[in-house]
mmCIF file of C-alpha atoms in Angstrom:
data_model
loop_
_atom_site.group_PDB
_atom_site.id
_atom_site.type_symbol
_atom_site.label_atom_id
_atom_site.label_comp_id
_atom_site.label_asym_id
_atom_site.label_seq_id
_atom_site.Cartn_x
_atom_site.Cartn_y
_atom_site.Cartn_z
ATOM 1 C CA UNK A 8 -161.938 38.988 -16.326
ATOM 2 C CA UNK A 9 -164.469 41.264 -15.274
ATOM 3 C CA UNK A 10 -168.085 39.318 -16.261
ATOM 4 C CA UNK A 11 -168.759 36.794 -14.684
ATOM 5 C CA UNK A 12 -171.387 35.372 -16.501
ATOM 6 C CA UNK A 13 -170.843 32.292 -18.753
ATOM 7 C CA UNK A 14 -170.524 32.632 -22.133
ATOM 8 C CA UNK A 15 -172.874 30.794 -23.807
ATOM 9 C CA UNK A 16 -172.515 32.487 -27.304
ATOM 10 C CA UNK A 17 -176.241 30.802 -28.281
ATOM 11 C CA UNK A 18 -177.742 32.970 -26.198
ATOM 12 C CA UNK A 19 -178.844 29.698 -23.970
ATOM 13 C CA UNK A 20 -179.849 30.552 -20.240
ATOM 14 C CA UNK A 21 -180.953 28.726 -17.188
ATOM 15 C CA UNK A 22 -184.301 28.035 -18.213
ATOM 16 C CA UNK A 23 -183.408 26.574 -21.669
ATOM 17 C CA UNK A 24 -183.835 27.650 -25.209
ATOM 18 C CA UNK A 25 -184.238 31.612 -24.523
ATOM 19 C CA UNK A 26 -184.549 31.043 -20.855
ATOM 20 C CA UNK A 27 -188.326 29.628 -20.517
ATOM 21 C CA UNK A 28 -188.616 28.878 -17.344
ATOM 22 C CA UNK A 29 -189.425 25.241 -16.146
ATOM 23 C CA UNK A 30 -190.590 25.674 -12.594
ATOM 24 C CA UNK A 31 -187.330 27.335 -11.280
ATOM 25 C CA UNK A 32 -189.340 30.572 -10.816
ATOM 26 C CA UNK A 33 -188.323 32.346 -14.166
ATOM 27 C CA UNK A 34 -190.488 33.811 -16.240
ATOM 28 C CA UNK A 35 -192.723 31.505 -18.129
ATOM 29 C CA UNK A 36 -193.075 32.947 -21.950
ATOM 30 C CA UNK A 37 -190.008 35.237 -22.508
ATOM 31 C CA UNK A 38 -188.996 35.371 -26.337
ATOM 32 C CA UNK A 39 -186.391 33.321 -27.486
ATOM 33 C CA UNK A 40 -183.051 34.741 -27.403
ATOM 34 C CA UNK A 41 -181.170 32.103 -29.838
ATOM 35 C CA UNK A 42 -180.106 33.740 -31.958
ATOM 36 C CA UNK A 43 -179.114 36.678 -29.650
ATOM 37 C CA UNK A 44 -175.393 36.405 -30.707
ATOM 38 C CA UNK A 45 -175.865 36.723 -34.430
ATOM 39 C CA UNK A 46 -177.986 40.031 -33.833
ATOM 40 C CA UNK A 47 -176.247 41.655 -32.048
ATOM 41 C CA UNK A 48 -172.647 40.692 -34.167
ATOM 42 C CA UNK A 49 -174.887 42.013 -37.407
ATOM 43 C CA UNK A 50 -176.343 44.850 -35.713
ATOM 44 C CA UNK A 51 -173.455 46.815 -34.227
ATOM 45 C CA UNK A 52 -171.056 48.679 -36.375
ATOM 46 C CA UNK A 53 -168.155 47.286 -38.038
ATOM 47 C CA UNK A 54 -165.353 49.746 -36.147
ATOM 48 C CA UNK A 55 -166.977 48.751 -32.716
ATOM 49 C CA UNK A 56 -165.133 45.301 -32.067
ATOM 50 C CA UNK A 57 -162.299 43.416 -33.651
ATOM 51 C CA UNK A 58 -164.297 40.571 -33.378
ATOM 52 C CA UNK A 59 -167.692 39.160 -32.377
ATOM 53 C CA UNK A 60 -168.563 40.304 -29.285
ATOM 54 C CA UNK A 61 -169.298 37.825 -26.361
ATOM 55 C CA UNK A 62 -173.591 37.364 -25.512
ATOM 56 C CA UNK A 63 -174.596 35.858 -21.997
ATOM 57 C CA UNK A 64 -177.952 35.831 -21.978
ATOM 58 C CA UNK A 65 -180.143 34.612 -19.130
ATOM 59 C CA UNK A 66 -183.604 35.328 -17.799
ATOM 60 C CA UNK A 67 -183.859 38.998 -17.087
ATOM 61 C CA UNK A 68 -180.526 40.214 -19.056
ATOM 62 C CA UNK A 69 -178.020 40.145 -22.423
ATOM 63 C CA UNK A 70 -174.699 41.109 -21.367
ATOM 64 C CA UNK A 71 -172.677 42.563 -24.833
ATOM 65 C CA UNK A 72 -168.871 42.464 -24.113
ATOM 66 C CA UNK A 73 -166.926 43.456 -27.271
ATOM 67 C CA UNK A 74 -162.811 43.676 -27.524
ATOM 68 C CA UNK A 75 -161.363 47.121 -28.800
ATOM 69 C CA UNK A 76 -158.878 47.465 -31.121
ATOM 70 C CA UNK A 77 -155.192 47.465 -29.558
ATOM 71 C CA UNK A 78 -153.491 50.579 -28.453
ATOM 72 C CA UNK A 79 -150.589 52.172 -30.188
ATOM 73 C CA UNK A 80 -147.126 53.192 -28.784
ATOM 74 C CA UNK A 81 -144.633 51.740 -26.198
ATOM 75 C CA UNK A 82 -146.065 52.182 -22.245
ATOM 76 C CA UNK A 83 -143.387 52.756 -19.494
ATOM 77 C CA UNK A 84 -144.717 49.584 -17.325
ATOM 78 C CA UNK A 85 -148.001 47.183 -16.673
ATOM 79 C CA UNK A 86 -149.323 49.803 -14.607
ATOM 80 C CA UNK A 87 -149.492 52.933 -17.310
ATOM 81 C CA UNK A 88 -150.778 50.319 -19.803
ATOM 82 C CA UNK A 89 -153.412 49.102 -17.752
ATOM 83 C CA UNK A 90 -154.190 53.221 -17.212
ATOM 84 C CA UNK A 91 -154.338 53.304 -21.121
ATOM 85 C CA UNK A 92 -156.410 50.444 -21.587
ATOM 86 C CA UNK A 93 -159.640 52.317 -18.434
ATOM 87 C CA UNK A 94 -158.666 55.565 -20.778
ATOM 88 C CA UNK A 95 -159.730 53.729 -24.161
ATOM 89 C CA UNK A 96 -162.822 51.892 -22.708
ATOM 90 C CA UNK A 97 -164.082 55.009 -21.378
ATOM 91 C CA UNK A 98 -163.618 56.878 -24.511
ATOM 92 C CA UNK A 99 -165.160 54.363 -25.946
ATOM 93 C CA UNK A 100 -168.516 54.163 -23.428
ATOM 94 C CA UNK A 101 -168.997 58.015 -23.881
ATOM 95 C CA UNK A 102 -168.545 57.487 -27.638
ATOM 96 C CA UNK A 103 -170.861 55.479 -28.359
ATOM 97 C CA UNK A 104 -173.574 55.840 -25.787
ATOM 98 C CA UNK A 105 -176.712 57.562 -28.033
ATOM 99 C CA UNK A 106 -176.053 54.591 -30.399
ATOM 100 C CA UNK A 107 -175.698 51.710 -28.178
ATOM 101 C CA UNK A 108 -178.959 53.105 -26.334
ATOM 102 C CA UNK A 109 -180.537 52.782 -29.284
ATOM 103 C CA UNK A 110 -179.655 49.185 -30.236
ATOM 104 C CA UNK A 111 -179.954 48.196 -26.583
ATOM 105 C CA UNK A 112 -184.311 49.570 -26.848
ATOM 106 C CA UNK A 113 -184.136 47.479 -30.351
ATOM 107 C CA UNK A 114 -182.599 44.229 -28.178
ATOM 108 C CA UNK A 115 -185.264 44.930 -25.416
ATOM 109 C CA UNK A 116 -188.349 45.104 -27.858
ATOM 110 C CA UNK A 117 -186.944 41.672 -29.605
ATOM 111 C CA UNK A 118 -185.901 40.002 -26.314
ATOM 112 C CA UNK A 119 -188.010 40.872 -23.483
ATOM 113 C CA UNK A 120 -184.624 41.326 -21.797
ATOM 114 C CA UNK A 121 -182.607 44.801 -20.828
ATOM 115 C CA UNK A 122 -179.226 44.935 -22.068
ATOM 116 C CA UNK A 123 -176.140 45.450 -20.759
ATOM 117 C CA UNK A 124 -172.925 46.566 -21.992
ATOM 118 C CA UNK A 125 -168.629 46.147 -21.962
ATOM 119 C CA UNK A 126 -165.416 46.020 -23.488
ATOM 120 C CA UNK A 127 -162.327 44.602 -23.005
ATOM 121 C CA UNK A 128 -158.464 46.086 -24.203
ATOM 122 C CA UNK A 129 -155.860 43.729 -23.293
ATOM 123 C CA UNK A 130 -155.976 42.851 -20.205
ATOM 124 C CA UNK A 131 -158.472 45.127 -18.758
ATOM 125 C CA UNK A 132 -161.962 44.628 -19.146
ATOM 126 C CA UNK A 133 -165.000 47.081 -17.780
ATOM 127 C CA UNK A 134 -169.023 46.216 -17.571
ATOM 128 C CA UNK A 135 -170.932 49.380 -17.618
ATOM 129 C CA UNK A 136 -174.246 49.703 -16.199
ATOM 130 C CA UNK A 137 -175.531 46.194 -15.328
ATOM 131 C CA UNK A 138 -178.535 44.484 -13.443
ATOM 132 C CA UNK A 139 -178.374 43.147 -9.932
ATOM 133 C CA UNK A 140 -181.385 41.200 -9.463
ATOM 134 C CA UNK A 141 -182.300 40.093 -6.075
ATOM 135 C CA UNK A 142 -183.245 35.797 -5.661
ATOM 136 C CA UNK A 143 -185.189 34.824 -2.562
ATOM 137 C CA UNK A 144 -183.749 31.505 -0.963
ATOM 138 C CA UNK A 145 -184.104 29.549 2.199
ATOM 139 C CA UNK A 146 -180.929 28.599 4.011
ATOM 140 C CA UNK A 147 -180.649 26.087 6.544
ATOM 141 C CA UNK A 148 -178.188 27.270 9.893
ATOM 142 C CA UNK A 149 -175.178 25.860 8.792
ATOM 143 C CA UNK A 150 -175.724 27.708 5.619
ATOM 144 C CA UNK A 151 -176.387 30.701 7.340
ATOM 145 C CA UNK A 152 -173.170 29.957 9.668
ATOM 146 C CA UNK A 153 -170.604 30.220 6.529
ATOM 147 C CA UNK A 154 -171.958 33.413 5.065
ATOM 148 C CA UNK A 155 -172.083 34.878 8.567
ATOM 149 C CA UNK A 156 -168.414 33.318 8.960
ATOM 150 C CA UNK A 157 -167.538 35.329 5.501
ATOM 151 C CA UNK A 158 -168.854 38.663 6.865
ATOM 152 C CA UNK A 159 -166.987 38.455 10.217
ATOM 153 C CA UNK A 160 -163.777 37.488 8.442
ATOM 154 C CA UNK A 161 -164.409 40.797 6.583
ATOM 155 C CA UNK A 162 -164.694 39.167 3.044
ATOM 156 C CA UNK A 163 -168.471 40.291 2.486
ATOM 157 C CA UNK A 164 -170.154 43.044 4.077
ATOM 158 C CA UNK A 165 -174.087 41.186 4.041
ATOM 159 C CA UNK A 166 -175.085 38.183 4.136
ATOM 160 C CA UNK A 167 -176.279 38.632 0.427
ATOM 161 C CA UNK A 168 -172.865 39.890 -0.611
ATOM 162 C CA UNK A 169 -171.540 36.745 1.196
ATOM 163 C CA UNK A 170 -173.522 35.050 -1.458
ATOM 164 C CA UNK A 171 -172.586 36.432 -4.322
ATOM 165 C CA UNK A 172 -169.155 35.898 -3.735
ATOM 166 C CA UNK A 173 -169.967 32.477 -3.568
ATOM 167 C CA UNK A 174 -171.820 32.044 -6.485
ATOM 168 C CA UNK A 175 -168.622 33.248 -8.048
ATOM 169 C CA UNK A 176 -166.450 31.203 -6.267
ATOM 170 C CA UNK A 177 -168.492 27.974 -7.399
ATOM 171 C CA UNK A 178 -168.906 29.517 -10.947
ATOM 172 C CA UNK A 179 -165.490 30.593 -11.470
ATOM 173 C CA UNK A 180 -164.265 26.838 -10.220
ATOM 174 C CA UNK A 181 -166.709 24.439 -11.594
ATOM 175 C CA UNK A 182 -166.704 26.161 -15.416
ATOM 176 C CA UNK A 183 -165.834 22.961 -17.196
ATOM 177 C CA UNK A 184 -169.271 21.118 -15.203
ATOM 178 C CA UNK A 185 -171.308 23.658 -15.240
ATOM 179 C CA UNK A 186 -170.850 23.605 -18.922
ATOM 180 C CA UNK A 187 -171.833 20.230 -19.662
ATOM 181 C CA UNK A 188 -174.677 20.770 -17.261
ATOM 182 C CA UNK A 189 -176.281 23.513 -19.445
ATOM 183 C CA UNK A 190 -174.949 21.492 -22.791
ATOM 184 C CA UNK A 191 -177.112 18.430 -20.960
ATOM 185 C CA UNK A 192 -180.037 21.128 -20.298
ATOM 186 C CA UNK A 193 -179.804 22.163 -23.703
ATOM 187 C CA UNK A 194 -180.556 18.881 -25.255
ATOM 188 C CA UNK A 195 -183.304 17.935 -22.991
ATOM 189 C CA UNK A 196 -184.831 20.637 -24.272
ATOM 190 C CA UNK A 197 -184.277 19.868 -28.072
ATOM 191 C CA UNK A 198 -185.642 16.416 -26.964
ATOM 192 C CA UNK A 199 -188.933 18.202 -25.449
ATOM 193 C CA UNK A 200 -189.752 20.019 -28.611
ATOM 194 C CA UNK A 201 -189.413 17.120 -30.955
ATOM 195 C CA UNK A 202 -191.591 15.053 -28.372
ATOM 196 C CA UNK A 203 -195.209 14.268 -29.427
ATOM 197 C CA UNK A 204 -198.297 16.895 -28.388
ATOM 198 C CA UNK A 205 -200.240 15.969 -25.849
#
């Protein structure tokens, strides 16, 4: 699968109900995005998805990926399929550009967050234009040692791409605990709100 970002559906990020940040270096009074998934499934067009599309929201960005209608007709093998499938998405991207700008500037006004945007068509699945948002960390030397093993192995090309692919390593095989860690972070923070003022 080509995102990959969680998917939340609540529009829940890192830094809790529509990603205030607690100290973690986010930003600290960002709108809440909630309800981010019901927008956007009652403000794009009927004919876009077959279903509801899939929202990951976190602190700087809403990631929209909706599924296209199947494609008609027999395909000579997995390959010419696959072909099919790029074809349709990019049809698709070019088709609806003017109007997806358009909802994406609504989304920004209401979020305080830039939008991005994909599909997926059976097996293949395309983001287009995305953020990549740089993080500042620290890393002691044996931290430093395994990304710098990564680049001389070949897998990365930077230290910082080293990095990202570990991020997606640990996010691609911890799902099912990350999960319940934001599911834990969610209630905390439906505990703080009910709490007394001070």
């Amino acid at each position: 699968m080509g995102p990959r970002g969680h998917r939340w559906g609540q529009g829940r990020g890192w830094g809790g109900p529509g990603g205030r940040g607690r100290g973690r270096g986010g930003q600290a009074d960002l709108p809440s995005a909630d309800d981010a998934s019901a927008w956007f499934s009652g403000r794009l067009p009927d004919a876009w998805f077959t279903e509801s599309p899939v929202v990951v929201v976190d602190r700087e960005e809403i990631t929209v990926v909706g599924t296209l209608p199947p494609l008609d007709g027999e395909f000579a093998d997995d390959a010419a399929r696959a072909a099919a499938e790029s074809g349709r998405i990019s049809r698709f991207r070019e088709d609806t550009r003017e109007e997806r700008i358009e909802i994406a500037r609504q989304a920004e006004h209401r979020y305080g967050r830039k939008v991005a945007w994909g599909a997926k068509l059976g097996s293949t699945e395309e983001l287009f234009t995305t953020l990549s948002v740089p993080v500042m960390t620290r890393l002691r030397q044996e931290e430093r040692l395994v990304l710098d093993t990564l680049v001389d192995a070949g897998v990365a090309r930077s230290r910082s791409e080293a990095l990202a692919w570990a991020v997606r390593l640990v996010g691609e095989h911890a799902e099912e605990w990350l999960a319940e860690l934001r599911d834990a972070m969610s209630k905390v923070d439906d505990l703080r709100t009910k709490g007394p003022d001070l």
